[in-house]
Coordinates of C-alpha atoms in Angstrom, one line a residue:
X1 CA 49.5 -44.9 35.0
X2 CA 52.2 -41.9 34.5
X3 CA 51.1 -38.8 36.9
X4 CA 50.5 -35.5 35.4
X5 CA 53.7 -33.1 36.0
X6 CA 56.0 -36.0 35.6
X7 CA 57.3 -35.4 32.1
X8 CA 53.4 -36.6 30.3
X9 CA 51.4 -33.7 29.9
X10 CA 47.9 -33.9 30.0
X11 CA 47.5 -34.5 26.0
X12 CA 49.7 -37.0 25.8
X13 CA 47.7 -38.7 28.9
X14 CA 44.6 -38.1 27.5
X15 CA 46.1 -39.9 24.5
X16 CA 47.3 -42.9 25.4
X17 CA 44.5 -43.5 27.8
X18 CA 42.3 -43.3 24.4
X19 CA 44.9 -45.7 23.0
X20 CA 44.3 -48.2 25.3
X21 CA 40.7 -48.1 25.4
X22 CA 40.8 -48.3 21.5
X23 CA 42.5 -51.5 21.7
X24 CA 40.2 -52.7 24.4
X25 CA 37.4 -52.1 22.2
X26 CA 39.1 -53.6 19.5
X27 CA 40.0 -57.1 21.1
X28 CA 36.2 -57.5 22.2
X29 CA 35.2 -57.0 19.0
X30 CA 37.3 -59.7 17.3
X31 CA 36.6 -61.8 20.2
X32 CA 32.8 -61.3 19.1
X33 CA 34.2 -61.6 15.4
X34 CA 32.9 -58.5 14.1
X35 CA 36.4 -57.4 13.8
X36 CA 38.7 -59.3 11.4
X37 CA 42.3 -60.1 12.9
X38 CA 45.4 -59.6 11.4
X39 CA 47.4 -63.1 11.8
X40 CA 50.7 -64.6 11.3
X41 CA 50.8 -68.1 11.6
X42 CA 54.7 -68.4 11.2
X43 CA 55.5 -65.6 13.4
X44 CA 53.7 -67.0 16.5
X45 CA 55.5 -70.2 15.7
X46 CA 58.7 -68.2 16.3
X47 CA 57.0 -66.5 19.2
X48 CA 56.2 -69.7 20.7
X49 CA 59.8 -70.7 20.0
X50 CA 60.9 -67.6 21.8
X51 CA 59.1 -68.2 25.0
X52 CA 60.2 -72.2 25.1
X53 CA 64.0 -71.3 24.4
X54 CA 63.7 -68.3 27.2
X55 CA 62.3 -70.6 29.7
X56 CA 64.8 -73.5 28.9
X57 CA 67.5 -70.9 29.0
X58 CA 66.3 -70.0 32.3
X59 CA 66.4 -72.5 34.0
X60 CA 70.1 -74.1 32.6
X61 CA 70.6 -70.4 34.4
X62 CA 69.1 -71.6 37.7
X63 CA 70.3 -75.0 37.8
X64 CA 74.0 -73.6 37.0
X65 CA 73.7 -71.6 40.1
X66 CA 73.0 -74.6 42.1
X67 CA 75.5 -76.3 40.7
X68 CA 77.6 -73.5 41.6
X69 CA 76.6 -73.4 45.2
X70 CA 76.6 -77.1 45.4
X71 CA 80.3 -76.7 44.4
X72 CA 81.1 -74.1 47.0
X73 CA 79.1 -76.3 49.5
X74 CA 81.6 -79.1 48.6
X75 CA 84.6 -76.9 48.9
X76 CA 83.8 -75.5 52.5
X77 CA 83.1 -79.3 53.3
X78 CA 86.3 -80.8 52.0
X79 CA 88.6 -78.0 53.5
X80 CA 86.9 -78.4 57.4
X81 CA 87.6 -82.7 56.5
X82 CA 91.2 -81.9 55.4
X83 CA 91.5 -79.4 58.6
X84 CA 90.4 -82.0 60.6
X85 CA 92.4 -84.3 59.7
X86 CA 95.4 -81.8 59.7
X87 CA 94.7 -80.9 63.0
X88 CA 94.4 -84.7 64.3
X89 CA 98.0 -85.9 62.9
X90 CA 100.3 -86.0 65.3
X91 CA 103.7 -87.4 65.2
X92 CA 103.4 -89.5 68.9
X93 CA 100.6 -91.4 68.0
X94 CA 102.6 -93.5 66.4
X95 CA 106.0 -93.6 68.8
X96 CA 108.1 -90.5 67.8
X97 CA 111.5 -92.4 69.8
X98 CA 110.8 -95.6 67.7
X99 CA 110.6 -93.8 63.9
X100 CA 112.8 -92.5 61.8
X101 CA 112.0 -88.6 62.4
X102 CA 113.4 -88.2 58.9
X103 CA 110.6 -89.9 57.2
X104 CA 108.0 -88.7 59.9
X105 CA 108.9 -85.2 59.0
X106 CA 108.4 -86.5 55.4
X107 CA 105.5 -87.4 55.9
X108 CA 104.0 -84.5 57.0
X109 CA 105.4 -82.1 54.7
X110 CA 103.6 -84.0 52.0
X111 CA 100.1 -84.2 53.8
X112 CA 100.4 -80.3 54.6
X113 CA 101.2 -80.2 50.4
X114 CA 98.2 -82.4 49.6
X115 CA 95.7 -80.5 52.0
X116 CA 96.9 -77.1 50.0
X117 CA 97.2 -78.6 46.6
X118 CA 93.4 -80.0 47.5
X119 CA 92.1 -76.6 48.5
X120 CA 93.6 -74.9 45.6
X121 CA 91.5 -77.5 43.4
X122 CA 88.4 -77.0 44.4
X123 CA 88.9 -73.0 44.6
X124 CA 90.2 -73.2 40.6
X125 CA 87.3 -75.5 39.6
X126 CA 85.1 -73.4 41.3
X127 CA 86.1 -70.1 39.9
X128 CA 86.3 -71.8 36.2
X129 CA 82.5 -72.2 36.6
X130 CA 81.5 -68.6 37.2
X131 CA 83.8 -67.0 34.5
X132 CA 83.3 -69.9 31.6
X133 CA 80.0 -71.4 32.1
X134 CA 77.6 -69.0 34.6
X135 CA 78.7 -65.6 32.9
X136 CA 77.7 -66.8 29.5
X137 CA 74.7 -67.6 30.3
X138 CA 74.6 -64.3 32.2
X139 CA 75.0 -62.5 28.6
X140 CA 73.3 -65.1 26.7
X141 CA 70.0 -64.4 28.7
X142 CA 70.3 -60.4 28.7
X143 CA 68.9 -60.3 25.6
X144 CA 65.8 -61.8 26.0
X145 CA 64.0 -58.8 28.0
X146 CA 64.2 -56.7 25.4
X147 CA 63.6 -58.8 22.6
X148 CA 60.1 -60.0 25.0
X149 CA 59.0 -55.6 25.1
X150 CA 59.3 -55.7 20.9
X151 CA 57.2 -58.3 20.9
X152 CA 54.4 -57.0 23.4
X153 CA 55.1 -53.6 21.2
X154 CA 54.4 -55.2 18.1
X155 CA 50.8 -57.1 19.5
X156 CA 49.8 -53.6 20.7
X157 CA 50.7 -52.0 17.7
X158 CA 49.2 -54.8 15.6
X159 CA 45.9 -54.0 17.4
X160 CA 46.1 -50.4 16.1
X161 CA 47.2 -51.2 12.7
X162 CA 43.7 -53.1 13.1
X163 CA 41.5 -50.7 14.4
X164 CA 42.6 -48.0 12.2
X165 CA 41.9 -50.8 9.2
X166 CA 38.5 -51.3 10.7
X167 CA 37.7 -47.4 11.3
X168 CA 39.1 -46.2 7.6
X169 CA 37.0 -49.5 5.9
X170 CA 33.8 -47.9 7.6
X171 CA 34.7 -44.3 6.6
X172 CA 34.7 -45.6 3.1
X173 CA 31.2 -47.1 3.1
X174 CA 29.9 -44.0 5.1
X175 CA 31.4 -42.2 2.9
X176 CA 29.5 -43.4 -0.3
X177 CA 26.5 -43.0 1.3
X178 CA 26.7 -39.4 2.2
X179 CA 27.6 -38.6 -1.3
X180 CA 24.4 -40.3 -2.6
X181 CA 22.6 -38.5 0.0
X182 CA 24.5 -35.1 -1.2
X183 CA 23.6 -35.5 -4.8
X184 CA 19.9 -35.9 -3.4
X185 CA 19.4 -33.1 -0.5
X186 CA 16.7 -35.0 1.4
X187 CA 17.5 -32.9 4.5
X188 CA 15.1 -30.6 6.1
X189 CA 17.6 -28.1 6.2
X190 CA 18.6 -27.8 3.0
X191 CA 15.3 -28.3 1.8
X192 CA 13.9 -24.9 4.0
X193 CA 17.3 -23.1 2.7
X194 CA 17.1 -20.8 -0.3
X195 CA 18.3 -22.7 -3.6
X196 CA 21.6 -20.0 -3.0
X197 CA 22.9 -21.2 0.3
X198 CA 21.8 -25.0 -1.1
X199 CA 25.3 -25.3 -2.8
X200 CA 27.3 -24.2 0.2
X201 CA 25.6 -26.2 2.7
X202 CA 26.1 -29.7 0.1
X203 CA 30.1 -28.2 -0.3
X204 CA 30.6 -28.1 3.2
X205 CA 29.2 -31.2 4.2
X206 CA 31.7 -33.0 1.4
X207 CA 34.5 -31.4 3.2
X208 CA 33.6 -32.7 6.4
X209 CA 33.5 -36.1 5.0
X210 CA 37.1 -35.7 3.3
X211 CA 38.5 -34.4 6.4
X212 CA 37.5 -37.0 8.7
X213 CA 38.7 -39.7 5.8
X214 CA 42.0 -38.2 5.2
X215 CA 42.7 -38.0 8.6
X216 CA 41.8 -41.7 9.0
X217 CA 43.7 -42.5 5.8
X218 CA 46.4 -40.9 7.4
X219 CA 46.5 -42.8 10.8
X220 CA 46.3 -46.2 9.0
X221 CA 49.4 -45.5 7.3
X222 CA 51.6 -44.3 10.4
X223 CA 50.1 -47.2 12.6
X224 CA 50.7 -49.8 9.3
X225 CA 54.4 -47.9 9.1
X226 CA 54.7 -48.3 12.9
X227 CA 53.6 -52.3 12.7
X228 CA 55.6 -53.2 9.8
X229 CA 59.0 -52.0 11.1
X230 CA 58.5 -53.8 13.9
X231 CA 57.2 -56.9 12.7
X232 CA 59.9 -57.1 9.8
X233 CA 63.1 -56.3 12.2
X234 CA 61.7 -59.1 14.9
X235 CA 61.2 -62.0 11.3
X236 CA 64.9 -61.2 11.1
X237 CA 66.2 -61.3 14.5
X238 CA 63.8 -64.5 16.3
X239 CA 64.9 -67.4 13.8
X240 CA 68.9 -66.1 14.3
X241 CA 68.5 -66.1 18.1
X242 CA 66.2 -69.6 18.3
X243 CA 69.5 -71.1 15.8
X244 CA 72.3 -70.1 18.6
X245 CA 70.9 -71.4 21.0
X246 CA 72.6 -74.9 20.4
X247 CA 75.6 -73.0 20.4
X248 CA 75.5 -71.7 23.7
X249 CA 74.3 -74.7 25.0
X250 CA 77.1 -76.7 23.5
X251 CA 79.8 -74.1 25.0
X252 CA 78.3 -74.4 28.0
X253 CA 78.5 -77.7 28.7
X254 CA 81.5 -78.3 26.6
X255 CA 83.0 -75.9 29.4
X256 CA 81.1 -77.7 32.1
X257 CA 82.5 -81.1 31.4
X258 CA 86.3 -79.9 30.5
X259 CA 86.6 -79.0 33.9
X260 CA 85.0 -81.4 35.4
X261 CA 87.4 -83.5 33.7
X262 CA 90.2 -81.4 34.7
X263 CA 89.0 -81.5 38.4
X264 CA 88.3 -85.1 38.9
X265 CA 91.3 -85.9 37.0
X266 CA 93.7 -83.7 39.3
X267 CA 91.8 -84.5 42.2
X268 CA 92.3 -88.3 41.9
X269 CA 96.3 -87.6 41.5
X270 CA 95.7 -86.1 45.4
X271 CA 93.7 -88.6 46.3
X272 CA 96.0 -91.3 45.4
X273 CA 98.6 -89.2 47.4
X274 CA 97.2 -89.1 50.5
X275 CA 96.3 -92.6 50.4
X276 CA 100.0 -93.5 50.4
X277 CA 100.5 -90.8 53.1
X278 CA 98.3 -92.6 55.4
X279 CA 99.7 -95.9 54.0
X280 CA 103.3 -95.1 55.6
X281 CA 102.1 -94.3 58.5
X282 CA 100.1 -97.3 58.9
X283 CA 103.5 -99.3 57.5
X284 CA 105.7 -97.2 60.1
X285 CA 102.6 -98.3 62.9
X286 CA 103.2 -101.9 61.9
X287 CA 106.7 -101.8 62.2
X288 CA 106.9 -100.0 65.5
X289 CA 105.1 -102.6 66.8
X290 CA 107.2 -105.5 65.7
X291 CA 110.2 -103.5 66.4
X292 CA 108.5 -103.6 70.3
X293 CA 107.4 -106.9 70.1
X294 CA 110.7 -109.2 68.5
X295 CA 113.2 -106.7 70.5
X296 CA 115.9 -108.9 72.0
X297 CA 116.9 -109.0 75.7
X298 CA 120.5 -108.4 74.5
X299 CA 121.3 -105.4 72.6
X300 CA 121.7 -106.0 69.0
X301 CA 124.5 -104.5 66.7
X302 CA 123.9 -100.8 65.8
X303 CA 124.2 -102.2 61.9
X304 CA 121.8 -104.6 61.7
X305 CA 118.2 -105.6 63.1
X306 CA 116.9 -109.1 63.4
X307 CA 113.3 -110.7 62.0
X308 CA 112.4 -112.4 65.3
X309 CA 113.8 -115.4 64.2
X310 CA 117.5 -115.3 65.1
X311 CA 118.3 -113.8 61.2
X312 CA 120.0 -110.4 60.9
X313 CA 118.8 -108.3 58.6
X314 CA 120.1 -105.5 56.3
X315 CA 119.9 -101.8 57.7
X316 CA 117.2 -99.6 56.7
X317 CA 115.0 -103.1 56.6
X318 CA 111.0 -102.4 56.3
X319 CA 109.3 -105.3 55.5
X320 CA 109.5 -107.7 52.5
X321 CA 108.1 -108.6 49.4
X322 CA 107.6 -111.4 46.5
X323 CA 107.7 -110.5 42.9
X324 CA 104.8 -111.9 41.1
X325 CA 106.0 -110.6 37.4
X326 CA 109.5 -110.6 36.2
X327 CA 111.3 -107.1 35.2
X328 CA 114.1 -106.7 33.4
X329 CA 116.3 -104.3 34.6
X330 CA 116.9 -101.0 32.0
X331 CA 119.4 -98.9 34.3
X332 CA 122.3 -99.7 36.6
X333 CA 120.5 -98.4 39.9
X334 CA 117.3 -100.9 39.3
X335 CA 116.8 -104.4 40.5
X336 CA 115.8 -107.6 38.5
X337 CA 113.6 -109.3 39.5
X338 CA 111.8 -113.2 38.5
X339 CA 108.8 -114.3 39.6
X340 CA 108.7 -115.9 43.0
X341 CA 112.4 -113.8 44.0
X342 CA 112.0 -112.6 47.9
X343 CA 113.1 -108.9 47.9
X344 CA 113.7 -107.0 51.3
X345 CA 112.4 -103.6 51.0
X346 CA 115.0 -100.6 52.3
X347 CA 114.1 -96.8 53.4
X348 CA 116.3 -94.5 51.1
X349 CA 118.8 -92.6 52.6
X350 CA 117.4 -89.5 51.3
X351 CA 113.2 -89.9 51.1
X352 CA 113.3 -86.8 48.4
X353 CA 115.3 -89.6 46.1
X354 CA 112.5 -92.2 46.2
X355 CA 110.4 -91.7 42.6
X356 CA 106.1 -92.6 43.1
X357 CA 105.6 -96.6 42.4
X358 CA 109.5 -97.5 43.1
X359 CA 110.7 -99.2 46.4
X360 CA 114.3 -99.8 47.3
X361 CA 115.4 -103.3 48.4
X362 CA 117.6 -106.4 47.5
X363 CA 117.1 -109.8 47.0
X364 CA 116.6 -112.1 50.2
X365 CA 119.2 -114.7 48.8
X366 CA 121.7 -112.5 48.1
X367 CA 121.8 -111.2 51.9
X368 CA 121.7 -114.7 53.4
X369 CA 124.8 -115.6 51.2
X370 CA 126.9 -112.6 51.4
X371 CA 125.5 -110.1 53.9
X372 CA 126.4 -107.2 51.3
X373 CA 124.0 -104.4 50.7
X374 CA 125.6 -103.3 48.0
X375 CA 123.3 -105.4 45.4
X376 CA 120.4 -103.3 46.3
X377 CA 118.5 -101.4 43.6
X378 CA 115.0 -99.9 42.8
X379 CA 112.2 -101.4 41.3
X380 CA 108.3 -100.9 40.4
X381 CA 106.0 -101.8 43.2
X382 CA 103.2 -103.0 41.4
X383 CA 105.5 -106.1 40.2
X384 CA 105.2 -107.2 43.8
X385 CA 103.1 -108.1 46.5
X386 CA 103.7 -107.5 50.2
X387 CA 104.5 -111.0 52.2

């Protein structure tokens, strides 16, 4: 309750603590039902309506948030794996002497990119859920407060509007009987007064009774006033709110699922990238060791280096591979290929030139016959299987 010095004098306290225990009285009353209620039967529809699309809006609020932190949770996690596994690549696991240091360096430029590119991501997709889909609900849900004080307004001021009803309704039947009891002076008092004074004691006693009705007239209409304004602007204003809320809920996840989409979409590009990462270096593991293992007591030329088997093979060999579709070439640096044809796989000269998908390499026939390199072309990868 508001202290006294505090900007409420002591009429208005004495005032609203009146208030209050008018309405008090007034709710036991119709509780007992010797007070008739005022109801609305559609507007506590849209009250109920109110309070369910508050509470749903609440908690998509909640549950946004802990999708949010969730998210955050997943970012911290994914940048300590991609640190980790930063931190535990190292170029002499896998024989720096033996590699090409060209490609190595490749390599690792391209798993630093990813690790960045991947951080980057999740910071985006992250950020993109606060400002689209959390701050909308943020505004959506500022308006309810307020909307929920008009509404405990209008039930208290509904309970005057009543109680002035009620105290006006028995004003008016008081106030037929004390003008049948005026046009008969029954009292003691005016029957001991002289017949003189009778008239002014029967005038004054009518002008008590039209004060005390007037005045009660008077407070029914400013607490009816007071109701209706309130009860007509919150008709209006419930049914628009309760029809946006499928709006905001379709903007919110609308947003949600774009960039999700965006995310997942982006993050399986990077995905796919540092699975051929750690596919070359498992390819440059394999061939260290059968570099080690078929090495020839005898040096072999600088040019060329041999399969184990007594066979040269071309420079820059890797490994081989057997086309299991045909392709037709479309440009003069590609490769045709029919199904069954042996191709031996090259490294590029310059890594930057090799495109995602397309390996360098010639056939296996044309090499035995003529030992030239200069047939060698690109084609797609997935039109071949490793032997």
């Amino acid at each position: 309750m508001a202290e006294i010095g505090k900007g409420v004098t002591a009429g208005k306290l004495a005032i609203n603590v009146q208030k209050r225990l008018n309405r008090a009285q007034e709710k036991v009353l119709q509780k007992l039902g010797k007070a008739d209620e005022t109801r609305d039967a559609a507007f506590e529809e849209m009250v109920a309506n109110f309070n369910k699309q508050m509470a749903e809006g609440t908690k998509l609020h909640k549950d946004l948030k802990a999708y949010q932190a969730a998210v955050k949770t997943m970012h911290d996690a994914s940048r300590r794996l991609q640190d980790c596994l930063a931190d535990m690549y190292e170029p002499d696991w896998f024989g720096k002497e033996e590699m090409n240091a060209l490609v190595e360096e490749m390599i690792e430029k391209e798993l630093d990119c990813n690790l960045e590119d991947t951080d980057t991501l999740w910071l985006d997709y992250h950020v993109n859920i606060t400002d689209k889909s959390l701050h909308g609900m943020d505004s959506y849900l500022t308006q309810f407060p307020e909307i929920k004080a008009r509404i405990a307004k209008r039930e208290r001021k509904m309970v005057d509007f009543d109680s002035a009803r009620h105290h006006f309704g028995s004003l008016q039947k008081g106030k037929k009987k004390d003008e049948a009891k005026i046009a008969k002076p029954a009292a003691l008092l005016e029957m001991a007064a002289p017949s003189w004074a009778q008239g002014l004691i029967s005038a004054h006693q009518v002008a008590q009774t039209n004060l005390s009705y007037n005045q009660a007239e008077e407070e029914l209409g400013r607490a009816q006033k007071i109701f209706e304004e309130l009860n007509v602007g919150l008709q209006d204003e419930l049914p628009a709110l309760w029809d946006r809320r499928v709006g905001i809920y379709v903007n919110t996840f609308q947003s949600l699922a774009g960039h999700q989409e965006k995310f997942h979409r982006e993050m399986s590009k990077l995905s796919l990238n540092l699975n051929d990462i750690m596919t070359k270096l498992e390819e440059q593991r394999q061939l260290g060791e059968e570099t080690n293992h078929s090495e020839p007591t005898t040096s072999a030329p600088k040019s060329s280096v041999t399969n184990g088997s007594g066979g040269e093979l071309p420079p820059g060999f890797l490994y081989k591979v057997k086309a299991v579709h045909e392709y037709t070439a479309t440009d003069g640096d590609e490769l045709e290929l029919q199904v069954g044809d042996v191709v031996l796989v090259l490294a590029f000269d310059n890594p930057d030139e090799q495109d995602d998908g397309w390996l360098l390499g010639l056939k296996e026939s044309k090499w035995l016959q003529k030992k030239d390199i200069s047939t060698k072309g690109v084609f797609p990868e997935n039109f071949t299987q490793k032997v």
